[in-house]
Short mmCIF file of C-alpha atoms in Angstrom, two decimals:
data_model
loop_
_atom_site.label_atom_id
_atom_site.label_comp_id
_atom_site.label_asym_id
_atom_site.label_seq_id
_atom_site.Cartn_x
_atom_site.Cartn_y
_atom_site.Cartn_z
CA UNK A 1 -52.67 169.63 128.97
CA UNK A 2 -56.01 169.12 127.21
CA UNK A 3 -54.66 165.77 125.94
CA UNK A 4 -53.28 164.36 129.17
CA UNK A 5 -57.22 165.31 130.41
CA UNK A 6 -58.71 163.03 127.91
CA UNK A 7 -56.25 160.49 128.19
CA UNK A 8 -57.23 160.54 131.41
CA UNK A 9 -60.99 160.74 131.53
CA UNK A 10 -60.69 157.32 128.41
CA UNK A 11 -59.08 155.80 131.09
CA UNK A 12 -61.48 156.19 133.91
CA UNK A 13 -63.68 155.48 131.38
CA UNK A 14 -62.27 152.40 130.68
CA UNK A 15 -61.69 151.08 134.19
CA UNK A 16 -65.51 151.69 134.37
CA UNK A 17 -66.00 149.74 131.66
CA UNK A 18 -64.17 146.91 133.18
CA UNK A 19 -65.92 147.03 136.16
CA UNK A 20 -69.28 147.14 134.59
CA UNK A 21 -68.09 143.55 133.29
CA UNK A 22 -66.87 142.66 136.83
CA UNK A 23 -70.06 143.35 138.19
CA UNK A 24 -71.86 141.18 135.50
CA UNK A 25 -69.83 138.49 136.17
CA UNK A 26 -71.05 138.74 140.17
CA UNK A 27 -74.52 139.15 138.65
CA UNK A 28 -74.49 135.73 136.83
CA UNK A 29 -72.53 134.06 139.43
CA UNK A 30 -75.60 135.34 142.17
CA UNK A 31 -77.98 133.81 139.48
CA UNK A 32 -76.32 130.60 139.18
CA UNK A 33 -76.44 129.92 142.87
CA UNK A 34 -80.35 131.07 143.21
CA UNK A 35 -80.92 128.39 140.25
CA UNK A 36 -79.23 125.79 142.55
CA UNK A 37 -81.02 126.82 145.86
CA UNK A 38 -84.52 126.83 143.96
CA UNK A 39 -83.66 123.19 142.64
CA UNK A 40 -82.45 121.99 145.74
CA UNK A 41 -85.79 123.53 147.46
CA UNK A 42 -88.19 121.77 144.66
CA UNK A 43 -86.86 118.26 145.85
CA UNK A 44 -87.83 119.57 149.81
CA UNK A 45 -90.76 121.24 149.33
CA UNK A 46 -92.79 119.63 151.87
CA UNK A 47 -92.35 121.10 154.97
CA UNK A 48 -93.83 120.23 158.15
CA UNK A 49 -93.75 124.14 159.64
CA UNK A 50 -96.77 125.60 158.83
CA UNK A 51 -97.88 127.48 161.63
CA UNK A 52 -101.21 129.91 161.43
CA UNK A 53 -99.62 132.90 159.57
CA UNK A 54 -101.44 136.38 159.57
CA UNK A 55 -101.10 138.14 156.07
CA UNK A 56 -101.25 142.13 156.42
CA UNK A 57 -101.76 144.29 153.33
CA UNK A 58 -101.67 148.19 153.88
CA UNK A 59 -103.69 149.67 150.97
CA UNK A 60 -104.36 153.12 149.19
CA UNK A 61 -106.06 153.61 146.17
CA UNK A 62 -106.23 150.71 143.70
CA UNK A 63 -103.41 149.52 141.30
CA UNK A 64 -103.71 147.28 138.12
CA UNK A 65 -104.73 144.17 138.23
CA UNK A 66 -105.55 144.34 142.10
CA UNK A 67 -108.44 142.36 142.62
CA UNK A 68 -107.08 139.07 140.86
CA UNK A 69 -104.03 139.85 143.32
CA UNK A 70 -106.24 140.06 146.00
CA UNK A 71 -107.64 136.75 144.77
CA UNK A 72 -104.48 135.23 144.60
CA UNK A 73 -104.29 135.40 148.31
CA UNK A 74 -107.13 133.08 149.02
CA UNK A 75 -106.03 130.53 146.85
CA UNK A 76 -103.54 129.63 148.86
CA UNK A 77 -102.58 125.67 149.92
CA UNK A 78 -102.12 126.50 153.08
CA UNK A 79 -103.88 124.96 156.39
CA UNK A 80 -104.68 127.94 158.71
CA UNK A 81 -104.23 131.88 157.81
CA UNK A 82 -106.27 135.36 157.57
CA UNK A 83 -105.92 138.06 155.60
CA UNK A 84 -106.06 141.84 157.04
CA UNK A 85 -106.03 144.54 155.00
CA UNK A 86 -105.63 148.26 156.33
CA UNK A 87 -106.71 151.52 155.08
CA UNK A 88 -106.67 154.82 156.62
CA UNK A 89 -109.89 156.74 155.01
CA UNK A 90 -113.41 155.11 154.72
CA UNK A 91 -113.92 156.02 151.38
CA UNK A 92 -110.90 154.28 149.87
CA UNK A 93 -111.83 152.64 146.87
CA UNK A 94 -109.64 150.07 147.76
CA UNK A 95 -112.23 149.26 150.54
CA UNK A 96 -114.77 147.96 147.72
CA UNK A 97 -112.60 145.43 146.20
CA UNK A 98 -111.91 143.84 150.38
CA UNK A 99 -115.66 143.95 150.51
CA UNK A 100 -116.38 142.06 147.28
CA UNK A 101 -113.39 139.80 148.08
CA UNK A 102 -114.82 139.03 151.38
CA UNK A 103 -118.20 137.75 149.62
CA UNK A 104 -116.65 135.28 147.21
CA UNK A 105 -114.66 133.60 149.85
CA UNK A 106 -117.24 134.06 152.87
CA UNK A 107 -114.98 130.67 154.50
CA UNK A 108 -111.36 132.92 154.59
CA UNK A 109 -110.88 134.71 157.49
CA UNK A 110 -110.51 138.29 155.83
CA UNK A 111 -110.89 141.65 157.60
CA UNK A 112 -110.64 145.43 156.61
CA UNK A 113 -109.03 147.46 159.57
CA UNK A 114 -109.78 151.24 159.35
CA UNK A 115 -106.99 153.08 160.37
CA UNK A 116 -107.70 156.08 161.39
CA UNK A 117 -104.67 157.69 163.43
CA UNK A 118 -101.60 159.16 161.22
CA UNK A 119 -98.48 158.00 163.03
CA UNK A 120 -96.14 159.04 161.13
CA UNK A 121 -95.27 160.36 157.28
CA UNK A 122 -95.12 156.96 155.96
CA UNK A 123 -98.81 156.14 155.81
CA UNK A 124 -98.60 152.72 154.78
CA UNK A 125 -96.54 151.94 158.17
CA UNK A 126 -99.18 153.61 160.25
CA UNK A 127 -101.25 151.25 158.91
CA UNK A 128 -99.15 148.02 159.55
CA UNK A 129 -98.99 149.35 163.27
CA UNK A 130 -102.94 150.09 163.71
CA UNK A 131 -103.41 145.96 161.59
CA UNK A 132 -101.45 144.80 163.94
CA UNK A 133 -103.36 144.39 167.33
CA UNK A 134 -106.02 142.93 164.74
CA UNK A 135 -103.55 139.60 164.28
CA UNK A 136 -104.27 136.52 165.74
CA UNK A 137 -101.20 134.56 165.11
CA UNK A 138 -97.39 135.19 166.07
CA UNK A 139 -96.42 134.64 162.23
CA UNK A 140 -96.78 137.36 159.90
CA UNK A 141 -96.00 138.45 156.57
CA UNK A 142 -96.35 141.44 155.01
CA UNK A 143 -96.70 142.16 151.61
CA UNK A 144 -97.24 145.24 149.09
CA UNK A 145 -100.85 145.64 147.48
CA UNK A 146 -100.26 144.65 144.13
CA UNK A 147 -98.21 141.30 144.37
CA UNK A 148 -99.73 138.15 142.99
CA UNK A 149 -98.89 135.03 144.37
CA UNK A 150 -99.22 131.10 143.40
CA UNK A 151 -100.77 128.63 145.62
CA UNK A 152 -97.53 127.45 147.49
CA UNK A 153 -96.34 130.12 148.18
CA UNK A 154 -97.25 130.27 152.00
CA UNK A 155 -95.64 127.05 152.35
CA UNK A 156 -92.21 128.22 150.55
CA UNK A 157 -91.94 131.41 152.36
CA UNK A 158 -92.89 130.39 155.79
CA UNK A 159 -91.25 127.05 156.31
CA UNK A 160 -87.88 128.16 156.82
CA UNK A 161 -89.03 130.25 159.69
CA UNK A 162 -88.77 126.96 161.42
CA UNK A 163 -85.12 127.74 161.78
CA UNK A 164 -84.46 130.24 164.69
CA UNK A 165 -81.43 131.57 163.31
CA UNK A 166 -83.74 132.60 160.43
CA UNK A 167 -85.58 136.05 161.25
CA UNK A 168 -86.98 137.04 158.29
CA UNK A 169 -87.86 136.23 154.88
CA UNK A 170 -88.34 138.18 151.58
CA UNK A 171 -88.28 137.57 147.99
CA UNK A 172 -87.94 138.46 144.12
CA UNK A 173 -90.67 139.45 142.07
CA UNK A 174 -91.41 140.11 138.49
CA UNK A 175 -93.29 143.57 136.65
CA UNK A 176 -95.80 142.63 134.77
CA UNK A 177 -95.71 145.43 132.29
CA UNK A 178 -99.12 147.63 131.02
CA UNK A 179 -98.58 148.96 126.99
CA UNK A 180 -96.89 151.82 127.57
CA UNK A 181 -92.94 152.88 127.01
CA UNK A 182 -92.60 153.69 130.53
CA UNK A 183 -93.96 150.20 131.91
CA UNK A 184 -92.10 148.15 129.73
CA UNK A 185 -89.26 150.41 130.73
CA UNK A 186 -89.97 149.64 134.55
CA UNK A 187 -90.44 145.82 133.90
CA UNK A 188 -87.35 145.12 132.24
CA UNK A 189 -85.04 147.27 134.88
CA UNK A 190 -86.87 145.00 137.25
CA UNK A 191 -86.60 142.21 135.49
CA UNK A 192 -82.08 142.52 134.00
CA UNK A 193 -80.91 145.37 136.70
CA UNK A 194 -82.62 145.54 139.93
CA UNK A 195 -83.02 142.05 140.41
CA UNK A 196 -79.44 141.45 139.09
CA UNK A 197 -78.74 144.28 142.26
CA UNK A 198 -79.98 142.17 144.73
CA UNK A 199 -78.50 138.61 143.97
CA UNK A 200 -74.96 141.04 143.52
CA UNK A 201 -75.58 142.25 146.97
CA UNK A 202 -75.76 138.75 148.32
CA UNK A 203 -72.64 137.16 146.60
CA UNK A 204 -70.55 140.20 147.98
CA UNK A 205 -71.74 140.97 151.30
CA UNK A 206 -72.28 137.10 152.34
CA UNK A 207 -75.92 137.22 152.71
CA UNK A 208 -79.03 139.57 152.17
CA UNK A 209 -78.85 142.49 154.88
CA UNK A 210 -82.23 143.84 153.49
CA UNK A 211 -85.66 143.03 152.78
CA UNK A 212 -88.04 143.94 149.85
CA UNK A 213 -91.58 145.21 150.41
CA UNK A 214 -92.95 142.20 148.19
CA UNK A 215 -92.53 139.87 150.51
CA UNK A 216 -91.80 140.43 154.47
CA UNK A 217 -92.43 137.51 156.28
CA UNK A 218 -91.45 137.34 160.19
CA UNK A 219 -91.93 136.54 163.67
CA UNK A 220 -94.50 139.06 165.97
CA UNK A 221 -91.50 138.35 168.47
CA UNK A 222 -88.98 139.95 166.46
CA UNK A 223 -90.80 142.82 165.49
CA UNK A 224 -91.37 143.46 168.92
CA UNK A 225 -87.80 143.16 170.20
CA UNK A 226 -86.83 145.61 167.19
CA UNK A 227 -89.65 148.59 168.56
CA UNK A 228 -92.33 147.33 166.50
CA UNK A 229 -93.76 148.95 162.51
CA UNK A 230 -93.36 152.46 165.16
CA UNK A 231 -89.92 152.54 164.94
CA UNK A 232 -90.00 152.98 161.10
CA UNK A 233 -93.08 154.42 160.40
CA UNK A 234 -90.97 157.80 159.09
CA UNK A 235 -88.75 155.91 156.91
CA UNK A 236 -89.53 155.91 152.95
CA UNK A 237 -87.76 152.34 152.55
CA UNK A 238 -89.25 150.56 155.18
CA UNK A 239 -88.59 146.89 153.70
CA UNK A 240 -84.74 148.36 153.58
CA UNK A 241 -85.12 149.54 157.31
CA UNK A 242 -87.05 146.12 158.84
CA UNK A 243 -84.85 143.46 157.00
CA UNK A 244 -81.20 145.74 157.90
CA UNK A 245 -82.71 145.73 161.85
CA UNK A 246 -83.65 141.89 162.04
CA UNK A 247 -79.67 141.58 160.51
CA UNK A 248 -78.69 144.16 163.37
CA UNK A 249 -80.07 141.76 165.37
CA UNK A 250 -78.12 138.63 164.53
CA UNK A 251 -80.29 137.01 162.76
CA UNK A 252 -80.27 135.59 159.30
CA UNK A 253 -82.95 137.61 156.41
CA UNK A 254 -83.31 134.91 153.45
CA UNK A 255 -83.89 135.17 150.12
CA UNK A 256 -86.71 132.74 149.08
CA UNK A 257 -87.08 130.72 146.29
CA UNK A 258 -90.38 132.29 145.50
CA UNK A 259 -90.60 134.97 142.66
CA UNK A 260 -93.83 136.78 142.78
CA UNK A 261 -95.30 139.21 140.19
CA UNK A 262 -96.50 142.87 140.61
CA UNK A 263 -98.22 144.43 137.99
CA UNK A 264 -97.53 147.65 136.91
CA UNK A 265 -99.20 151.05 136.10
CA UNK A 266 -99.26 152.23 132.10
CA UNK A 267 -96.52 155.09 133.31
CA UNK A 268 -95.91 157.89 131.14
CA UNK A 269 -92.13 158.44 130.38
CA UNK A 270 -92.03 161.18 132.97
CA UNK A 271 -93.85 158.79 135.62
CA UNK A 272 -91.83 155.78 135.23
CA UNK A 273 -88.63 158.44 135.35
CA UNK A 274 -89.81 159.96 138.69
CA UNK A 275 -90.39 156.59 140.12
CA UNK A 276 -86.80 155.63 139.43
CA UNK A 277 -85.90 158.69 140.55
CA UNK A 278 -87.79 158.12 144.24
CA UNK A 279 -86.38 154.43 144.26
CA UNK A 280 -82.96 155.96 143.59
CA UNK A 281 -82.66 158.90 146.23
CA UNK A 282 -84.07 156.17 148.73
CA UNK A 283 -80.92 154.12 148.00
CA UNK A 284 -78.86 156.77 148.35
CA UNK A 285 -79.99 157.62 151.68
CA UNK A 286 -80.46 154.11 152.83
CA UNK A 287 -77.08 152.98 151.51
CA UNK A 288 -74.86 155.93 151.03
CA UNK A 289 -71.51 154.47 149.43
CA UNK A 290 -72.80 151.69 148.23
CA UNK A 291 -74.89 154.12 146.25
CA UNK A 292 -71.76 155.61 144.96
CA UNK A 293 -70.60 152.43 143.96
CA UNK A 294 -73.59 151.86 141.80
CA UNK A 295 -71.46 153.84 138.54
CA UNK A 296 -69.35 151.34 138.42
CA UNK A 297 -71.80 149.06 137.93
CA UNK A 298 -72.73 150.84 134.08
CA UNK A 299 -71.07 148.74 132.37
CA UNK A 300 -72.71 148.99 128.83
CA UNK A 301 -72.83 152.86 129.17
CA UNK A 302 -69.09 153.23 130.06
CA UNK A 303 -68.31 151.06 126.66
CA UNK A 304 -70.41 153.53 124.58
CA UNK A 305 -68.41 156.12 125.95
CA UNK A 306 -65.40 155.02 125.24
CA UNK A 307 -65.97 154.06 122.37
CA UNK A 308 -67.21 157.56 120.76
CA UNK A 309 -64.22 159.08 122.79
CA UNK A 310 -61.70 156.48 121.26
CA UNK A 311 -63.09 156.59 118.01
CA UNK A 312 -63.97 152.77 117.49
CA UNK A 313 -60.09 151.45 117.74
CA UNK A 314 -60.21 147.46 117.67
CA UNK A 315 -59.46 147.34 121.50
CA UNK A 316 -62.40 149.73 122.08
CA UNK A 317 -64.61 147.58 119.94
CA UNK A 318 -63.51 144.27 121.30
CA UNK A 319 -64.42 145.62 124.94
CA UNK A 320 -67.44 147.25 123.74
CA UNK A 321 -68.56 143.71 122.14
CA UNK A 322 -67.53 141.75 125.35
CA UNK A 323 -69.42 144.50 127.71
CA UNK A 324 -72.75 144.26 125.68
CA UNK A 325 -72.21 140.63 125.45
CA UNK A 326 -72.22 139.96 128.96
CA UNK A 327 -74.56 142.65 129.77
CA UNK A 328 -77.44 140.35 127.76
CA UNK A 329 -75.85 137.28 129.90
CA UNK A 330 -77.15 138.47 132.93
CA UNK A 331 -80.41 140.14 131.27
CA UNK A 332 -81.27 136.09 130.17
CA UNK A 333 -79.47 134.86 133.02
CA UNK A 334 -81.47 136.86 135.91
CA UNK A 335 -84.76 138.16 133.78
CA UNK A 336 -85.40 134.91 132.17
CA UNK A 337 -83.97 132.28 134.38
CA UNK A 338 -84.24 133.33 137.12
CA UNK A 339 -87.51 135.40 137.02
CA UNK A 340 -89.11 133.57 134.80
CA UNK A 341 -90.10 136.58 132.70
CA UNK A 342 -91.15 135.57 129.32
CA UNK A 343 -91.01 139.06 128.21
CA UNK A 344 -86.98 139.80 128.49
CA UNK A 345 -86.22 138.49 125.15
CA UNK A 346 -88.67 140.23 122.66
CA UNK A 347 -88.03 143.14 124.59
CA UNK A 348 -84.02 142.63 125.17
CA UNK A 349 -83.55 145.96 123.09
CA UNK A 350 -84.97 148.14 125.60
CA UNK A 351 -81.87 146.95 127.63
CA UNK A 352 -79.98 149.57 126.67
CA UNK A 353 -82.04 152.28 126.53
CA UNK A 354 -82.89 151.38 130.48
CA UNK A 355 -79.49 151.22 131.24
CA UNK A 356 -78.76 154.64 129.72
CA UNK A 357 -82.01 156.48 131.85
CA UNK A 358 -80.60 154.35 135.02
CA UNK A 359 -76.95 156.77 134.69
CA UNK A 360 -79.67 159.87 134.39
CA UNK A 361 -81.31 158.94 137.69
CA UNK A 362 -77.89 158.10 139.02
CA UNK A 363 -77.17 162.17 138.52
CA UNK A 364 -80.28 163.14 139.04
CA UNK A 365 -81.21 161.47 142.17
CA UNK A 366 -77.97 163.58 144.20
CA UNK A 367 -79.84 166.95 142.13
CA UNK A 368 -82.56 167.11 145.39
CA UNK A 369 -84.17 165.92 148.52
CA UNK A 370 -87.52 165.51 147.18
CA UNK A 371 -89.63 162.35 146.08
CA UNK A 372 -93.07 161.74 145.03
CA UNK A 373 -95.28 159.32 147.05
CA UNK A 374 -98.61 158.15 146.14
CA UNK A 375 -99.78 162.25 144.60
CA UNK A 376 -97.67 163.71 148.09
CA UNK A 377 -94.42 165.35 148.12
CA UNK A 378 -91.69 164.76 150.75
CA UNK A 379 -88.44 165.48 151.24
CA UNK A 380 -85.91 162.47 152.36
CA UNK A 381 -83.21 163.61 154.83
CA UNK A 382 -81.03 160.30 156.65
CA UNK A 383 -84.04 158.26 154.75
CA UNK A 384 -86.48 159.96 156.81
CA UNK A 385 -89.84 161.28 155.21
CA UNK A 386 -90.89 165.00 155.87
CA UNK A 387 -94.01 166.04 154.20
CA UNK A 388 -93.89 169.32 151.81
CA UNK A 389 -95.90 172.36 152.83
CA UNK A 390 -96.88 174.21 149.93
CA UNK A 391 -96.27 178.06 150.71
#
């Protein structure tokens, strides 16, 4: 009896093995077609829709590297747009960096919008809803406090808005890693999994269905007709929420060629762990089986185990080999290619050890309800935010 058992947990073990590789394979075939799309958009970069955008950026508290991100923003080669940024307490420290950014480019159109009402548990929606009314023009993108950006990048993400089957636009983005374990951790599961994730999601579902909070750009006339930031402001994964409604909708959320940067906090171990682990139970909420269907994406994991539980027989070795082999495929394919992060290869050993904390989160993140948000505790029921209260 005990043998049949592990004959047949080497077996499961295997299939997940070979499904690990199957997933790869969709990985580098999702990387292969961005490649193509970003080549065929370098030859057509000049394009004549360039309406006045509005660029909101809810802030609290200050992250690395924030002002030269802020900077970033009025760089841009871009004819007509403003710059609002949002914060709900006066004494934000965030507030000082607006207010110095404001007096090196005194000819950018840059305001700070105090916002003072709560709306909802999801503070940095209650801000995008109280920016809003501030807007002067009907395009708008939306973008998280610490992304960087290069000088085109207005004209790459907003020109295909030109197209009214297109409703919304998001993009890729790179962690730029501080010194510690944890960051370099964070960057390279951005950089060879999550990533990887998203251009998987696309090959197999026909199109992104989603939107990520680096880059949200959209029509004021579509977020209207979907109940405006209100209708999400209790939602932890908003950009999840915003880009599945505009898809609701009929219309098409694209994945631009654009990769922008973030730059990341020097995380402890346990910090970087309990951000995965907030990331992770947001998935699960947001997407419940497809969630579940994230262990079968361990490829490099399932080898390991079976090849302790088969005791290194050639076969096991040979798919073990094959596994890791294809697991650094897509780690070049999507981190360096793709990305353009220049740190995936002197840091390709971490790989593994990311992939092996990413099946901890996997079990830990069905352990509870509770995240951690910016120093505030909340607990996540049908992805819906419900602040803590401390007895």
């Amino acid at each position: 009896m005990i043998h049949h058992s592990f004959q047949l947990i080497e077996l499961l073990a295997t299939l997940g093995t070979l499904s690990g590789v199957g997933y790869y394979t969709i990985c580098l075939a999702g990387a292969v077609r961005f490649l193509q799309e970003r080549k065929a958009a370098d030859k057509n970069i000049h394009s004549t829709f360039l309406p006045p955008v509005s660029i909101l950026k809810p802030l609290k508290g200050t992250d690395p590297e924030m002002y030269e991100s802020f900077r970033s923003h009025c760089l841009l080669d871009y004819p007509e747009y403003e710059i609002i940024f949002g914060v709900s307490e006066a004494d934000d420290p965030a507030a000082e960096l607006v207010t110095r950014l404001q007096a090196e480019f005194p000819q950018r159109a840059i305001q700070l919008v105090l916002c003072s009402r709560n709306l909802g548990t999801n503070r940095k929606i209650s801000n995008l809803a109280q920016m809003l009314p501030t807007a002067r023009f009907d395009h708008l993108i939306v973008n998280d406090s610490d992304i960087r950006v290069e000088a085109d990048y207005l004209k790459r993400v907003i020109g295909p808005l030109g197209d009214g089957k297109i409703g919304m636009i998001t993009c890729l983005y790179r962690g730029v890693a501080n010194t510690t374990l944890g960051s370099r951790l964070e960057s390279i599961g951005i950089s060879t999994d999550f990533c990887g994730g998203v251009l998987s999601a696309r090959e197999v579902e026909k199109g992104i269905h989603f939107a990520l909070g680096s880059t949200m750009a959209f029509r004021r006339s579509d977020l209207q007709a979907m109940g405006g930031f209100e209708t999400v402001v209790d939602y932890l994964a908003d950009d999840y929420e915003l880009g599945m409604r505009t898809s609701a909708r009929g219309l098409q959320v694209k994945l631009s060629e654009v990769v922008v940067e973030t730059f990341l906090p020097p995380y402890k171990f346990r910090q970087f762990f309990d951000h995965q682990l907030r990331w992770a139970r947001s998935l699960r909420d947001a997407r419940r089986w497809g969630y579940v269907g994230v262990l079968l994406t361990f490829g490099v994991p399932w080898a390991l185990f079976v090849l302790a539980s088969i005791r290194g027989t050639d076969w096991a070795w040979g798919l073990a080999i094959l596994t890791v082999l294809m697991r650094i495929a897509v780690a070049l394919a999507v981190g360096r290619a793709v990305l353009k992060d220049r740190h995936v290869l002197p840091w390709l050993w971490l790989v593994p050890v990311r992939d092996l904390v990413a099946v901890a989160v996997w079990i830990a993140s069905f352990a509870g309800h509770t995240v951690e948000w910016r120093g505030t505790s909340f607990t996540l029921k049908d992805g819906k935010l419900a602040k803590v209260i401390a007895d």
